[in-house]
PDB file of C-alpha atoms in Angstrom:
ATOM      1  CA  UNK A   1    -137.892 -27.231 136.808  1.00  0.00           C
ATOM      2  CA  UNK A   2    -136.351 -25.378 134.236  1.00  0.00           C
ATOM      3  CA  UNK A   3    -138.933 -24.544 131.911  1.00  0.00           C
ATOM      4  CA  UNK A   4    -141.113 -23.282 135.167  1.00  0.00           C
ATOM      5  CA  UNK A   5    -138.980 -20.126 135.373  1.00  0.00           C
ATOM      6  CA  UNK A   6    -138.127 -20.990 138.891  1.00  0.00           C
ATOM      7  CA  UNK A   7    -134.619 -20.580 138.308  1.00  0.00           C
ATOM      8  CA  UNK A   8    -135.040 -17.010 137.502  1.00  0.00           C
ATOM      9  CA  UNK A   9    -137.219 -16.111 140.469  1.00  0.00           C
ATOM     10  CA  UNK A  10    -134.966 -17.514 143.041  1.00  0.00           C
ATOM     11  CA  UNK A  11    -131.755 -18.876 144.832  1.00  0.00           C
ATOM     12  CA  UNK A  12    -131.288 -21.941 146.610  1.00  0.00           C
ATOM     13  CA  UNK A  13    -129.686 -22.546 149.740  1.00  0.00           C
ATOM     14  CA  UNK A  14    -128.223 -25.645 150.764  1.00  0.00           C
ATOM     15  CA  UNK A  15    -128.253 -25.826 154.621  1.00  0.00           C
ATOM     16  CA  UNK A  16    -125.879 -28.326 156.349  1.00  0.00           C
ATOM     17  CA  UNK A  17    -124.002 -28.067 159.411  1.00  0.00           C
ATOM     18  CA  UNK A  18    -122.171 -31.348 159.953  1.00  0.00           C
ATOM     19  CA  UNK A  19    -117.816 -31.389 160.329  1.00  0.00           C
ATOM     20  CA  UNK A  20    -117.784 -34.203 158.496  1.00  0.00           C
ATOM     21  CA  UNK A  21    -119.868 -32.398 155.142  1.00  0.00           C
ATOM     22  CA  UNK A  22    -119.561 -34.547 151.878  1.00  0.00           C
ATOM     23  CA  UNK A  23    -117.895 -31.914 149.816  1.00  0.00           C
ATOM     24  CA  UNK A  24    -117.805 -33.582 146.427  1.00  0.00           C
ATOM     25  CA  UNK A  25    -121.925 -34.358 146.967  1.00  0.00           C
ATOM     26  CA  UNK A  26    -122.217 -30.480 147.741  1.00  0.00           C
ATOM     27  CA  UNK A  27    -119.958 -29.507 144.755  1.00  0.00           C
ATOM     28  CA  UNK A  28    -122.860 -32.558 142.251  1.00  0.00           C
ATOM     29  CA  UNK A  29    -125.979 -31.110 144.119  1.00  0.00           C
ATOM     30  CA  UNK A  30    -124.636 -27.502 142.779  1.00  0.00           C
ATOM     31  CA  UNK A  31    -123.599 -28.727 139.266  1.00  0.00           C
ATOM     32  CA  UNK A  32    -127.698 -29.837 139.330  1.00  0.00           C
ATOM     33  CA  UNK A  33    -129.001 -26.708 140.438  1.00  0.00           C
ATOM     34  CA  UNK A  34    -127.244 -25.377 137.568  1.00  0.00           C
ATOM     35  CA  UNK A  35    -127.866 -27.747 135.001  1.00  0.00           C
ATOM     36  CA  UNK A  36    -131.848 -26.761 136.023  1.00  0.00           C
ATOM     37  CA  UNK A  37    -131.021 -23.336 135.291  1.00  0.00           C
ATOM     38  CA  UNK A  38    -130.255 -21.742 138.553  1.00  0.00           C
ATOM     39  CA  UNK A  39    -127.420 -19.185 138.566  1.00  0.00           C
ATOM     40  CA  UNK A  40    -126.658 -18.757 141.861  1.00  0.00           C
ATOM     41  CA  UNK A  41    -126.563 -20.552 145.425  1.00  0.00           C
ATOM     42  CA  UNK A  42    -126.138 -20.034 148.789  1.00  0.00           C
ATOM     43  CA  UNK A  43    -124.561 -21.729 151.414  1.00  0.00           C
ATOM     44  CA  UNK A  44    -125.879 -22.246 155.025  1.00  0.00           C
ATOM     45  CA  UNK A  45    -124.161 -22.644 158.246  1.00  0.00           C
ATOM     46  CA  UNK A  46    -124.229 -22.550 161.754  1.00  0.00           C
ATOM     47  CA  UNK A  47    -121.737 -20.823 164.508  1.00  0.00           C
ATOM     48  CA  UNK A  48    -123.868 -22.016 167.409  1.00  0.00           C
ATOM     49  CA  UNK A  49    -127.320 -24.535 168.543  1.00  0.00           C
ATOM     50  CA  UNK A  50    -126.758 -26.978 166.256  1.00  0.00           C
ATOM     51  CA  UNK A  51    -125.174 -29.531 167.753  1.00  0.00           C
ATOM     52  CA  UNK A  52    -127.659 -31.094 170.071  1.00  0.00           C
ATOM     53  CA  UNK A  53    -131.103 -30.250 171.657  1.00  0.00           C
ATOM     54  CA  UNK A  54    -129.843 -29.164 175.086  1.00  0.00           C
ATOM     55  CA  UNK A  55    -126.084 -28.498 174.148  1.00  0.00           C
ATOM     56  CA  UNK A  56    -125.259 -25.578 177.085  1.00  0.00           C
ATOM     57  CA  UNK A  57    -121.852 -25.374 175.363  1.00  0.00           C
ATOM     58  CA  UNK A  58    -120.400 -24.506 171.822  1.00  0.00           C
ATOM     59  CA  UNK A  59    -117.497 -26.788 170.656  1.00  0.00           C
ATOM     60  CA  UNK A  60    -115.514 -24.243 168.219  1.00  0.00           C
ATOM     61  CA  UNK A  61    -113.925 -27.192 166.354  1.00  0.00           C
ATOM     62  CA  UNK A  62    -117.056 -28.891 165.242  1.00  0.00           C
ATOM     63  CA  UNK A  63    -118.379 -25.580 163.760  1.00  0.00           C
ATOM     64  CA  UNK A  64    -114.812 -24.284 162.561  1.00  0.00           C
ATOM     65  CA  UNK A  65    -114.395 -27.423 160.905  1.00  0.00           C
ATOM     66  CA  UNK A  66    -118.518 -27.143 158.742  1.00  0.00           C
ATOM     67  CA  UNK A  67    -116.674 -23.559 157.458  1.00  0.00           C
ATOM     68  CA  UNK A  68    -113.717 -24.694 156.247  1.00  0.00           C
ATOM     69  CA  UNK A  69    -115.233 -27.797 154.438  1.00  0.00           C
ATOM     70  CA  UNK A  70    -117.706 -24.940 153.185  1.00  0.00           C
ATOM     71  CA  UNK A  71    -115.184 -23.283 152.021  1.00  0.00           C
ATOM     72  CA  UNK A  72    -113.843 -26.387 149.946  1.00  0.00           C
ATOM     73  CA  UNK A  73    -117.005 -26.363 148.260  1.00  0.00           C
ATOM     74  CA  UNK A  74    -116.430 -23.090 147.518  1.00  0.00           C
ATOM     75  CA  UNK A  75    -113.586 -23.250 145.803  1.00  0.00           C
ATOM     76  CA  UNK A  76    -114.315 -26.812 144.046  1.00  0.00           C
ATOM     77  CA  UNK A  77    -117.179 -24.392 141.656  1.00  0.00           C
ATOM     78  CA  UNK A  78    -116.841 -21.022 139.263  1.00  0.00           C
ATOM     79  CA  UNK A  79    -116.399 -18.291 141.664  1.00  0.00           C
ATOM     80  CA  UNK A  80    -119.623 -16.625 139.946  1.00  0.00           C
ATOM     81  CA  UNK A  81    -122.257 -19.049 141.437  1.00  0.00           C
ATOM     82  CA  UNK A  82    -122.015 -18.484 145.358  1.00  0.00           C
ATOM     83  CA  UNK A  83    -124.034 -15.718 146.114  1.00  0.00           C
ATOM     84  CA  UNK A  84    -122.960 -15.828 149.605  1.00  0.00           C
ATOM     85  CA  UNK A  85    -122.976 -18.219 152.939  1.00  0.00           C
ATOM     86  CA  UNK A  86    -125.774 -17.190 155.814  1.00  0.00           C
ATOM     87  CA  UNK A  87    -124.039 -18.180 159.333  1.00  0.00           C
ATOM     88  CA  UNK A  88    -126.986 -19.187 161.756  1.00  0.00           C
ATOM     89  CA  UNK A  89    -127.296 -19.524 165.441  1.00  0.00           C
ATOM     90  CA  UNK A  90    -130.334 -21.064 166.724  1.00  0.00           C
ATOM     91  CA  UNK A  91    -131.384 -20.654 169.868  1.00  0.00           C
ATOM     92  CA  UNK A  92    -133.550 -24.042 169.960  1.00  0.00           C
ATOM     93  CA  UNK A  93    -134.231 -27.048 167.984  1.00  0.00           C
ATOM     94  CA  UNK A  94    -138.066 -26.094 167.640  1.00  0.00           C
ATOM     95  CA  UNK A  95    -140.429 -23.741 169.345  1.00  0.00           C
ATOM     96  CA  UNK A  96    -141.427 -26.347 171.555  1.00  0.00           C
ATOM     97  CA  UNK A  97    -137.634 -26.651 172.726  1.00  0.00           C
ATOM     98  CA  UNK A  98    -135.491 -25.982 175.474  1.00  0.00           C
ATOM     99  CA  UNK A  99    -132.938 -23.155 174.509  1.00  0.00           C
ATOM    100  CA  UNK A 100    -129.903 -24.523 173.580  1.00  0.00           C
ATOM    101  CA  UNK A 101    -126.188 -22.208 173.869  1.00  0.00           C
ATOM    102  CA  UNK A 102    -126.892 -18.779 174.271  1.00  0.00           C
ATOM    103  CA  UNK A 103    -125.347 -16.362 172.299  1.00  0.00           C
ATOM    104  CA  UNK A 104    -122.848 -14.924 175.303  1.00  0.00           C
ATOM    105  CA  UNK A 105    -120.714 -18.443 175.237  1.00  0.00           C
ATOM    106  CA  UNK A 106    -121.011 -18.710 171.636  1.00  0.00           C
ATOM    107  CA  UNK A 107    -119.816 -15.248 170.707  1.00  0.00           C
ATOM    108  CA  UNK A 108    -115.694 -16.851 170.404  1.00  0.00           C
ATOM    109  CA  UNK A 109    -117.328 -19.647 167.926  1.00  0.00           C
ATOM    110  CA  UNK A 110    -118.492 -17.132 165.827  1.00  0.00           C
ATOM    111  CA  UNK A 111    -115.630 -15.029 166.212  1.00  0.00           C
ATOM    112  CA  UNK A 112    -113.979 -17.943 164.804  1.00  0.00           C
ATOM    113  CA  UNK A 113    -115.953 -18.750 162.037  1.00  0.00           C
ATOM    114  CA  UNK A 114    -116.507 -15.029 160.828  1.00  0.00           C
ATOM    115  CA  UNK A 115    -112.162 -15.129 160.711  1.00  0.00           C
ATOM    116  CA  UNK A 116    -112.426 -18.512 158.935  1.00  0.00           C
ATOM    117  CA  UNK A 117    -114.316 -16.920 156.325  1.00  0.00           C
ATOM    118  CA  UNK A 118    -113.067 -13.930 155.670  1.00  0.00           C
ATOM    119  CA  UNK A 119    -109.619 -15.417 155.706  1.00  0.00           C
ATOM    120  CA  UNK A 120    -110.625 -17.973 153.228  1.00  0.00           C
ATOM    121  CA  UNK A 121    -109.079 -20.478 156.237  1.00  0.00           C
ATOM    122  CA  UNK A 122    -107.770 -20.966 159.695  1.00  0.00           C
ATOM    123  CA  UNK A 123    -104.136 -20.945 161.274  1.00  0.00           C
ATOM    124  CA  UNK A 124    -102.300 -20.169 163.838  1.00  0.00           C
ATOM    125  CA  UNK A 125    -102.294 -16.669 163.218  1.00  0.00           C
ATOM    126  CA  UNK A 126    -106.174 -15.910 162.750  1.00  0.00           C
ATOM    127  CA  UNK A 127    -106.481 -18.083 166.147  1.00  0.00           C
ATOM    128  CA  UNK A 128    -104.047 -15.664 168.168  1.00  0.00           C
ATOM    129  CA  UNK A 129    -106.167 -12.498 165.921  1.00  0.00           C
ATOM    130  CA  UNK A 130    -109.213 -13.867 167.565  1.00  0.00           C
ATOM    131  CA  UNK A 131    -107.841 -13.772 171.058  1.00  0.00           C
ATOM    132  CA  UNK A 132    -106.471 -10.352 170.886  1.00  0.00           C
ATOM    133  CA  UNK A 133    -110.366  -9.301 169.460  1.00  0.00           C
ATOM    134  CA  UNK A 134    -112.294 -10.910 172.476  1.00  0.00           C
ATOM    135  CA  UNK A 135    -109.658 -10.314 175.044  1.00  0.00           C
ATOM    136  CA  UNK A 136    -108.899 -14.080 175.815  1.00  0.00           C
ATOM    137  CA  UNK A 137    -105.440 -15.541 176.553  1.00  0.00           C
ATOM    138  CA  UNK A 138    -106.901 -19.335 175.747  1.00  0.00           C
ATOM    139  CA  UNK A 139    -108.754 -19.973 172.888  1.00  0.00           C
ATOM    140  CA  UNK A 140    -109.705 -23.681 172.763  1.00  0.00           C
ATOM    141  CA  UNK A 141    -111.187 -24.466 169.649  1.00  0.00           C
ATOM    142  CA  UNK A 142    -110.869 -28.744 170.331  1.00  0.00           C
ATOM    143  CA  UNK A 143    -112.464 -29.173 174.041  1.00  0.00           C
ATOM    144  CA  UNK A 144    -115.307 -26.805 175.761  1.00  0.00           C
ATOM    145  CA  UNK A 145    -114.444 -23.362 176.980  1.00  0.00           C
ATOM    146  CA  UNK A 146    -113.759 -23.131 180.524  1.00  0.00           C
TER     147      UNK A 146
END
């Protein structure tokens, strides 16, 4: 892979939206890319549809939790090789899929996870920030939204 110039031409991104990521795989699969020559990586995530087929509902926690073990990753490798993290929402599983949590009750997940990020974590604090954005007296980041 290495002596294909590959390496030079692009940068990978490792998709994976579990809460339960295997950090410490993440952080070997990285050290490989590099060890093949590749400079840079990317991280991909999700905020929303990917948590079931026909989920009608985002559950916060389960996507709040994929950022912050993304962020672990992050800071388990030299600060030089992420490149940056692209936060998804899909709207379906496949074309050939019912649509799955549209945007409109998603939008406090990704409020969420856009605070998680930029924060480099989440507290107390960032929670009651989020509220006070999107107007809410109740965030519940552990059950569905009423």
């Amino acid at each position: 892979l290495s002596e294909s110039g590959v390496p030079q031409l692009v940068q990978p991104m490792i998709w994976d939206y579990a809460a339960d990521l295997d950090v410490e795989g993440k952080v070997h699969l990285i050290e490989k890319y590099r060890r093949c020559g590749f400079s840079k990586v990317w991280f991909a995530s999700a905020f929303k549809g990917a948590t079931g087929v026909n989920q009608s509902l985002t559950l916060i926690g389960h996507h709040l939790k994929n950022h912050l073990q993304w962020l672990e990753v992050a800071s388990s490798i030299p600060a030089d090789v992420l490149e940056g993290i692209a936060l998804t929402g899909w709207q379906r599983y496949d074309h050939f899929s019912v649509l799955c949590e549209l945007l409109p009750v998603a939008i406090p997940s990704l409020a969420v996870c856009l605070q998680a990020l930029k924060n480099g974590g989440y507290s107390e604090k960032i929670k009651e920030n989020v509220e006070k954005l999107l107007g809410m007296s109740n965030l519940e980041t552990d059950t569905f939204m009423r």
